[in-house]
Amino acid sequence: MNQKIIIEGGRKLKGEVTISGAKNAALKLMAAALILDDTCEIYNVPELTDVSTMAKLLQTLGAKVDYDKNEKKITINSENIDNVEAHYDFVSKMRASFIVLGSLLGRFHEAKVALPGGCSIGERRIDLHIKGLESLGAQIKIEGGYVIAKAKKLTGAKIYLDRPSVGATENILLAAVLAEGSTVLSNAAQEPEIIDLANFLNAMGADISGAGTSEIIINGVRQKDLKPLSYTTIPDRIEAGTYISAIMATRGKAIIRNIFPNHLSAVISKVIEMGGKISVLDPFSIEVACNGKPNAVNIVTQPYPGFPTDLQSPFISALAVAEGVSIVTENLYENRFRQMGELTRMGADVQQESNKAIIKGVRSLTGAQLIAPDLRAGVALIIAGLCADGVSEITDIHHVDRGYEKIIEKFSALGANIKRVDSEDNNIDAMINNMDETIF
Ligand code: EPZ
């Protein structure tokens, strides 16, 4: 049954929220578990639909996967992998599935993985993944919508990425772990999720250095050097940044727990520029406070350590009620302002000009019926609903459930008036379909 979120806005967020494990790290650790012909345990794995999709994909490959909801622990045994094909059903649901390509190719020297194609937020090319894997010695062809990769053996190579793609860095890293000799990956992505993947692989017995810088060195090891491991996923910096933007939008004051504040440096400095106050309470917690209307600011998205593209949509909701004019420049994706039309329906003064959003702060937004267009644009609408006057109803929230664990519970604990209900849209659709045609 479809569900929707109903929010009565206008309450300042107060209290505290604990951040879950990082979706975009956990999914890659799960894919990396395919390299090991034994068992690994991963803790701090959030209960999300994307995690469940990845678990199902690993099962179709022959892995045993068990998720303990209470402990947030996923146990994966990849001893008996008997299939190297990642079906389109999985990859079309969740692009992160494409990362099994590097693991399968690295361990079995063959893989057949559905091509993700473009997606709602942009073209999302994979040319750098392919070039990198070919440099390691793989023969790759594209046939029937699948990437078919084979290698007699994989050999370390010097690889330069034309841009620091997160996914290409991960696929190359995964394939190079068991390659013969050393791989030097230049202009690599530097995201904390890349460091987490390298730490996980090193804990498994890989030999990787430089993760978190633009040059990563992977010295190939043998399968028998790899061993079972227990590992804890890093906190989700994007989830943390989302709650921070919601506190700014509602002019609240709340504590964010279980974070690595240094992963949020670009975000924290923007919040300060917006007039927010940040207090570091301990190495894993900060307090965010916004007294009065936030200031308008300009944001430019960049690969890490720049301001993350995944957070520009939530911040646009806060800037929609800021003092003055903000410009948000999106440099990674072609189509990442998908909530702008819905914000306009709430009374926001927002306009898109090519890769820029121009946001003139208004006094207040008003609640409306809204459709979540994708994960981050969807959560942006929730934030807009939280600071708006009146009631908002947001449908298509399955997008949001892909990336935000217990979002209703977490916003409720911060004092929001928010609930999830079964959607009656289907009934309305049925009603419209059954209407007497003569009306038209
Ligand atoms: C990861 O996507 C994240 N997804 C994204 O988060 C995030 O927005 C992105 O990194 C950037 O931080 C996961 O980790 C599952 P990229 P990824 O390869 O790996 C171009 C979310 O909301 N490019 O760095 O796909 C590409 O077209 C998601 O959680 C090429 O041109 O990101 C895009 O414009 C959305 N050729 C840009 O680089 C390539 O071969 C960034 O892509 C690869 C990428």
XYZ file of C-alpha atoms and ligand atoms in Angstrom:
484
model
C 0.000 0.000 0.000
C 1.279 3.484 -0.850
C 1.947 5.685 2.086
C 2.160 9.407 2.578
C 3.581 11.722 5.188
C 1.411 14.345 6.849
C 3.088 17.265 8.567
C 1.628 20.116 10.509
C 4.401 22.670 10.156
C 5.552 25.631 12.145
C 7.253 23.939 15.082
C 10.884 24.673 15.940
C 12.855 21.432 16.157
C 14.212 20.834 19.660
C 15.831 17.914 21.461
C 18.256 15.442 19.981
C 18.626 13.023 17.123
C 20.980 10.076 16.703
C 22.368 9.551 13.231
C 22.353 6.091 11.627
C 25.129 4.325 9.744
C 25.919 5.723 6.302
C 23.785 4.239 3.532
C 26.370 5.023 0.860
C 29.122 3.350 2.885
C 27.152 0.298 4.081
C 25.994 -0.593 0.551
C 29.600 -0.647 -0.687
C 30.827 -2.685 2.279
C 28.108 -5.216 1.499
C 29.296 -5.425 -2.124
C 32.898 -5.747 -0.902
C 31.901 -8.754 1.217
C 31.677 -10.682 -2.072
C 35.479 -10.699 -2.339
C 35.873 -12.787 0.814
C 35.242 -16.558 0.607
C 34.172 -16.502 4.248
C 31.989 -14.518 6.673
C 32.007 -10.845 7.550
C 29.897 -8.922 10.041
C 29.050 -5.295 9.404
C 27.608 -3.212 12.248
C 25.759 0.119 12.151
C 23.936 -0.848 8.952
C 20.744 1.219 8.650
C 17.386 -0.466 8.113
C 16.578 0.942 4.674
C 14.980 -0.331 1.492
C 18.297 0.155 -0.373
C 20.061 -2.100 2.143
C 17.383 -4.727 1.703
C 17.714 -4.479 -2.119
C 21.489 -5.008 -1.868
C 20.962 -7.951 0.532
C 18.587 -9.579 -1.966
C 21.037 -9.032 -4.822
C 23.838 -10.694 -2.832
C 21.510 -13.622 -2.129
C 20.821 -14.097 -5.860
C 24.587 -14.374 -6.334
C 24.704 -17.176 -3.764
C 25.714 -15.283 -0.600
C 24.090 -16.016 2.745
C 22.849 -12.780 4.239
C 21.322 -12.203 7.645
C 20.230 -8.853 9.100
C 19.812 -8.389 12.838
C 17.546 -5.338 13.216
C 18.225 -4.890 16.913
C 21.975 -4.937 16.588
C 21.922 -3.228 13.161
C 24.297 -5.971 12.107
C 24.446 -7.635 8.722
C 26.273 -10.944 8.378
C 27.357 -11.987 4.902
C 28.908 -15.294 3.919
C 30.193 -15.344 0.339
C 31.799 -18.794 0.387
C 29.375 -20.321 -2.105
C 28.884 -17.652 -4.743
C 27.608 -19.505 -7.800
C 26.288 -16.703 -9.999
C 28.111 -13.642 -11.314
C 25.123 -11.906 -12.887
C 23.518 -8.845 -11.279
C 20.080 -8.683 -12.857
C 18.557 -5.465 -14.213
C 15.741 -5.723 -11.643
C 18.231 -4.818 -8.916
C 20.384 -2.313 -10.778
C 17.330 -0.449 -12.077
C 16.009 -0.147 -8.517
C 19.288 0.986 -7.031
C 22.384 2.131 -8.909
C 24.691 1.168 -6.040
C 24.167 -2.455 -7.189
C 26.586 -1.674 -10.036
C 29.431 -1.790 -7.493
C 29.266 -5.596 -7.348
C 31.013 -5.464 -10.753
C 34.426 -4.719 -9.191
C 34.085 -7.386 -6.484
C 32.917 -10.147 -8.845
C 35.513 -9.345 -11.489
C 38.258 -9.188 -8.839
C 37.426 -12.546 -7.277
C 36.002 -14.599 -10.168
C 37.526 -12.789 -13.163
C 34.079 -12.504 -14.685
C 30.890 -10.567 -14.093
C 27.708 -9.655 -15.903
C 26.062 -6.598 -14.423
C 23.090 -4.690 -15.798
C 23.874 -1.183 -17.010
C 22.236 1.368 -14.758
C 21.505 3.867 -17.553
C 20.527 7.412 -16.647
C 18.382 8.161 -13.636
C 15.969 10.811 -12.471
C 18.725 13.139 -11.217
C 21.016 12.966 -14.243
C 22.840 11.019 -16.905
C 25.210 9.289 -14.445
C 27.781 7.871 -16.859
C 29.949 4.827 -16.135
C 32.742 5.367 -18.694
C 35.355 5.838 -15.966
C 34.400 2.545 -14.287
C 34.871 0.743 -17.613
C 38.153 2.458 -18.515
C 39.608 1.746 -15.088
C 38.678 -1.940 -15.134
C 40.041 -2.280 -18.679
C 43.341 -0.807 -17.491
C 43.536 -3.676 -14.984
C 43.268 -6.143 -17.886
C 39.528 -6.815 -18.127
C 37.856 -7.257 -21.505
C 34.550 -5.500 -21.370
C 31.663 -5.507 -23.798
C 28.202 -4.050 -23.532
C 25.495 -6.387 -24.766
C 21.754 -6.484 -24.231
C 21.894 -3.768 -21.597
C 24.568 -5.563 -19.582
C 28.245 -4.949 -18.925
C 29.991 -8.246 -19.534
C 33.479 -8.285 -18.062
C 36.073 -11.056 -18.258
C 39.759 -11.248 -17.455
C 42.356 -14.009 -17.727
C 44.075 -12.212 -14.905
C 43.996 -8.736 -13.443
C 47.244 -6.810 -13.195
C 47.888 -3.607 -11.236
C 48.089 -0.446 -13.342
C 48.440 3.321 -13.157
C 44.957 4.763 -13.600
C 43.994 8.436 -13.819
C 40.324 9.332 -13.421
C 39.162 12.282 -15.549
C 36.953 13.251 -12.619
C 36.929 11.980 -9.025
C 33.936 9.663 -9.430
C 32.889 7.941 -6.217
C 31.536 4.841 -7.968
C 34.483 4.470 -10.372
C 36.945 4.788 -7.478
C 35.046 2.068 -5.596
C 34.746 -0.351 -8.532
C 38.463 -0.009 -9.361
C 39.440 -0.363 -5.690
C 37.391 -3.548 -5.377
C 38.773 -5.103 -8.568
C 42.382 -4.203 -7.700
C 42.428 -5.870 -4.240
C 43.237 -9.301 -5.702
C 45.069 -8.088 -8.851
C 48.706 -8.988 -9.371
C 51.006 -6.091 -8.462
C 50.247 -2.490 -7.552
C 47.547 -0.147 -8.770
C 47.983 3.600 -8.428
C 44.681 5.431 -8.770
C 45.090 9.183 -9.323
C 42.416 11.862 -9.064
C 40.478 9.376 -6.924
C 37.342 10.398 -5.025
C 38.149 11.433 -1.449
C 34.737 10.932 0.201
C 34.669 9.466 3.743
C 32.746 6.500 2.273
C 35.848 5.680 0.171
C 38.012 5.683 3.316
C 35.459 3.418 4.989
C 35.588 0.967 2.075
C 39.414 0.937 2.113
C 39.464 0.432 5.914
C 36.987 -2.433 5.580
C 39.063 -4.085 2.836
C 42.278 -3.599 4.833
C 40.610 -5.191 7.874
C 39.854 -8.125 5.525
C 43.549 -8.375 4.593
C 43.853 -6.037 1.593
C 46.790 -3.640 1.261
C 45.426 -0.176 0.434
C 46.935 3.183 1.339
C 46.083 6.791 0.533
C 42.275 6.484 0.697
C 40.881 9.919 1.530
C 43.531 11.585 -0.661
C 43.527 11.954 -4.433
C 46.006 9.086 -4.882
C 45.161 5.595 -3.693
C 47.672 2.750 -3.883
C 46.393 -0.806 -3.894
C 49.005 -3.546 -3.572
C 47.397 -6.760 -4.740
C 47.090 -9.627 -2.218
C 46.112 -13.287 -2.658
C 42.692 -14.726 -1.859
C 44.203 -16.796 0.951
C 45.502 -13.592 2.623
C 41.886 -12.478 3.214
C 40.186 -13.306 6.505
C 36.803 -12.950 8.243
C 36.160 -9.613 9.914
C 33.807 -7.520 12.027
C 33.501 -3.884 11.044
C 31.407 -0.842 11.976
C 30.077 1.519 9.268
C 30.738 5.248 9.614
C 27.850 7.590 10.508
C 25.758 9.025 7.678
C 27.033 12.564 7.055
C 24.194 13.204 4.576
C 21.525 12.197 7.082
C 23.239 14.424 9.670
C 23.350 17.350 7.230
C 19.666 16.820 6.462
C 18.701 17.191 10.149
C 21.003 20.214 10.432
C 19.213 21.905 7.514
C 15.839 21.096 9.111
C 16.937 22.744 12.370
C 18.017 25.819 10.389
C 14.740 25.896 8.425
C 12.591 25.715 11.572
C 14.865 28.037 13.599
C 15.298 25.340 16.190
C 18.003 24.159 18.543
C 18.944 20.487 18.781
C 21.760 18.033 19.349
C 22.994 15.741 16.584
C 24.611 12.588 17.992
C 26.762 9.821 16.490
C 28.505 11.874 13.827
C 32.064 12.550 12.748
C 31.956 16.384 12.724
C 35.020 16.599 10.452
C 33.007 14.859 7.694
C 30.657 17.851 7.810
C 33.186 20.714 7.622
C 31.788 22.308 4.443
C 28.242 22.019 5.798
C 29.109 23.424 9.221
C 30.862 26.435 7.704
C 27.755 27.179 5.555
C 25.525 26.878 8.629
C 27.692 29.420 10.439
C 27.491 31.729 7.398
C 23.689 31.329 7.582
C 23.810 32.643 11.138
C 23.541 29.249 12.831
C 25.460 28.458 16.001
C 27.385 25.208 16.209
C 28.742 23.912 19.524
C 30.876 20.796 19.613
C 29.704 18.828 22.662
C 32.017 15.837 22.352
C 33.940 14.158 19.516
C 30.713 12.630 18.157
C 28.032 15.258 18.912
C 27.253 18.846 18.034
C 24.467 21.235 18.942
C 22.951 23.319 16.145
C 20.937 26.453 16.922
C 19.306 29.035 14.699
C 17.947 32.086 16.386
C 15.731 34.004 13.968
C 15.647 33.979 10.184
C 18.710 32.328 8.587
C 20.863 34.477 6.280
C 20.865 33.849 2.538
C 24.085 32.176 1.331
C 25.525 30.907 -1.932
C 26.285 27.195 -2.173
C 28.388 25.466 -4.820
C 28.331 21.661 -4.860
C 31.672 19.896 -5.315
C 33.151 16.463 -4.747
C 34.309 15.982 -1.134
C 35.609 17.945 0.742
C 33.353 20.462 -1.035
C 29.684 20.988 -0.207
C 27.885 17.674 -0.991
C 25.404 17.585 -3.872
C 23.214 15.284 -1.755
C 22.600 18.149 0.682
C 21.829 21.041 -1.630
C 18.114 20.155 -1.877
C 17.533 20.062 1.909
C 19.429 23.351 2.253
C 17.321 24.998 -0.470
C 14.298 24.466 1.802
C 16.028 26.388 4.596
C 17.141 29.106 2.159
C 13.552 29.447 0.889
C 12.719 31.097 4.234
C 16.046 32.930 4.679
C 16.684 36.681 4.636
C 17.798 37.682 1.141
C 18.717 35.976 -2.127
C 20.738 32.747 -2.296
C 22.246 31.065 -5.331
C 22.850 27.303 -5.271
C 25.078 25.986 -8.070
C 24.852 22.254 -8.797
C 28.008 20.919 -10.428
C 27.524 17.137 -10.330
C 24.113 16.285 -11.740
C 22.027 17.727 -14.574
C 18.648 17.354 -12.868
C 18.881 17.901 -9.167
C 16.366 20.682 -8.568
C 13.327 18.472 -8.975
C 11.510 19.790 -5.908
C 11.498 23.408 -7.093
C 8.025 23.267 -8.680
C 6.581 21.831 -5.476
C 8.335 24.507 -3.384
C 6.735 27.162 -5.603
C 3.347 25.638 -4.803
C 4.189 26.234 -1.130
C 4.800 29.935 -1.797
C 8.587 29.806 -2.210
C 10.216 32.250 -4.622
C 12.600 29.895 -6.404
C 13.764 29.810 -9.980
C 16.105 27.570 -11.940
C 18.564 28.926 -14.484
C 20.623 26.087 -16.009
C 22.637 24.601 -13.133
C 21.729 27.358 -10.682
C 18.801 27.740 -8.321
C 17.996 31.306 -7.358
C 16.150 31.439 -4.081
C 14.595 34.664 -2.789
C 13.732 34.109 0.841
C 10.044 34.605 1.702
C 8.436 35.322 5.075
C 6.883 31.879 5.284
C 5.809 28.855 3.257
C 2.335 27.365 3.350
C 1.520 23.670 3.563
C 0.371 21.907 0.376
C -0.146 18.509 -1.206
C 3.221 17.466 -2.586
C 4.881 14.628 -4.468
C 8.403 13.497 -3.508
C 10.320 13.345 -6.814
C 13.430 11.495 -5.538
C 15.308 10.747 -2.326
C 16.975 14.076 -1.512
C 14.341 16.285 -3.210
C 11.750 14.293 -1.241
C 13.367 14.980 2.105
C 13.703 18.633 1.066
C 9.904 18.756 0.789
C 9.569 17.243 4.267
C 11.796 20.036 5.602
C 9.745 22.634 3.729
C 6.617 21.091 5.277
C 8.174 21.267 8.754
C 8.752 25.019 8.517
C 5.560 25.863 6.577
C 2.351 27.236 8.052
C -0.420 24.652 7.917
C -0.578 21.058 6.794
C 1.457 19.346 4.054
C 0.819 15.908 2.615
C 3.705 14.280 0.808
C 3.181 11.236 -1.389
C 5.689 8.889 -3.117
C 7.666 8.673 0.103
C 9.156 5.324 -0.904
C 11.938 7.496 -2.371
C 12.681 8.896 1.080
C 12.563 5.447 2.710
C 15.513 4.438 0.506
C 17.848 6.649 2.495
C 16.402 7.833 5.826
C 16.022 5.371 8.661
C 13.054 5.961 10.990
C 12.545 9.470 9.662
C 9.105 9.906 11.249
C 10.317 8.727 14.652
C 13.403 10.963 14.475
C 11.526 14.141 13.477
C 8.796 13.353 16.051
C 11.441 13.057 18.776
C 12.588 16.545 17.731
C 9.073 17.842 18.389
C 7.720 17.801 14.830
C 4.063 17.036 14.229
C 4.587 14.411 11.542
C 3.014 11.062 10.783
C 2.945 8.368 8.129
C -0.419 7.136 6.918
C -1.649 4.781 4.245
C -2.297 6.827 1.142
C -5.800 7.111 -0.237
C -4.460 8.215 -3.612
C -5.467 4.925 -5.127
C -9.036 5.587 -4.085
C -8.921 9.041 -5.621
C -7.491 7.576 -8.841
C -10.268 5.003 -8.829
C -12.834 7.715 -8.173
C -11.565 9.784 -11.117
C -11.521 6.744 -13.385
C -15.085 5.874 -12.431
C -16.455 9.391 -12.977
C -19.237 9.789 -15.446
C -17.544 10.564 -18.775
C -20.263 13.048 -19.728
C -18.881 15.458 -17.128
C -16.125 16.165 -19.677
C 27.635 8.499 -5.238
O 27.088 8.305 -6.546
C 26.448 8.511 -4.288
N 25.715 7.264 -4.388
C 25.527 9.676 -4.635
O 24.492 9.730 -3.667
C 26.325 10.983 -4.572
O 25.500 12.042 -5.027
C 27.562 10.885 -5.466
O 28.352 9.717 -5.118
C 28.455 12.101 -5.372
O 28.821 12.325 -4.041
C 26.140 6.205 -3.741
O 27.177 6.203 -3.083
C 25.299 4.985 -3.817
P 29.894 9.703 -9.022
P 28.027 7.926 -7.773
O 30.378 8.509 -9.761
O 29.077 6.996 -7.319
C 29.823 11.595 -13.469
C 22.268 9.751 -2.876
O 21.381 10.636 -2.925
N 30.506 10.353 -13.878
O 30.876 10.463 -8.198
O 27.145 7.493 -8.883
C 28.333 11.301 -13.198
O 27.600 11.371 -14.409
C 23.131 9.455 -4.087
O 22.498 9.056 -1.876
C 31.007 10.240 -15.162
O 30.942 11.166 -15.975
O 28.655 9.346 -8.095
C 27.977 12.350 -12.193
O 27.598 13.517 -12.886
C 22.667 10.176 -5.327
N 31.578 9.046 -15.538
C 29.281 12.646 -11.434
O 30.327 12.047 -12.228
C 31.683 7.993 -14.690
O 32.214 6.937 -15.088
C 29.354 12.074 -10.019
O 29.227 10.666 -10.076
C 31.181 8.126 -13.364
C 30.594 9.317 -12.989
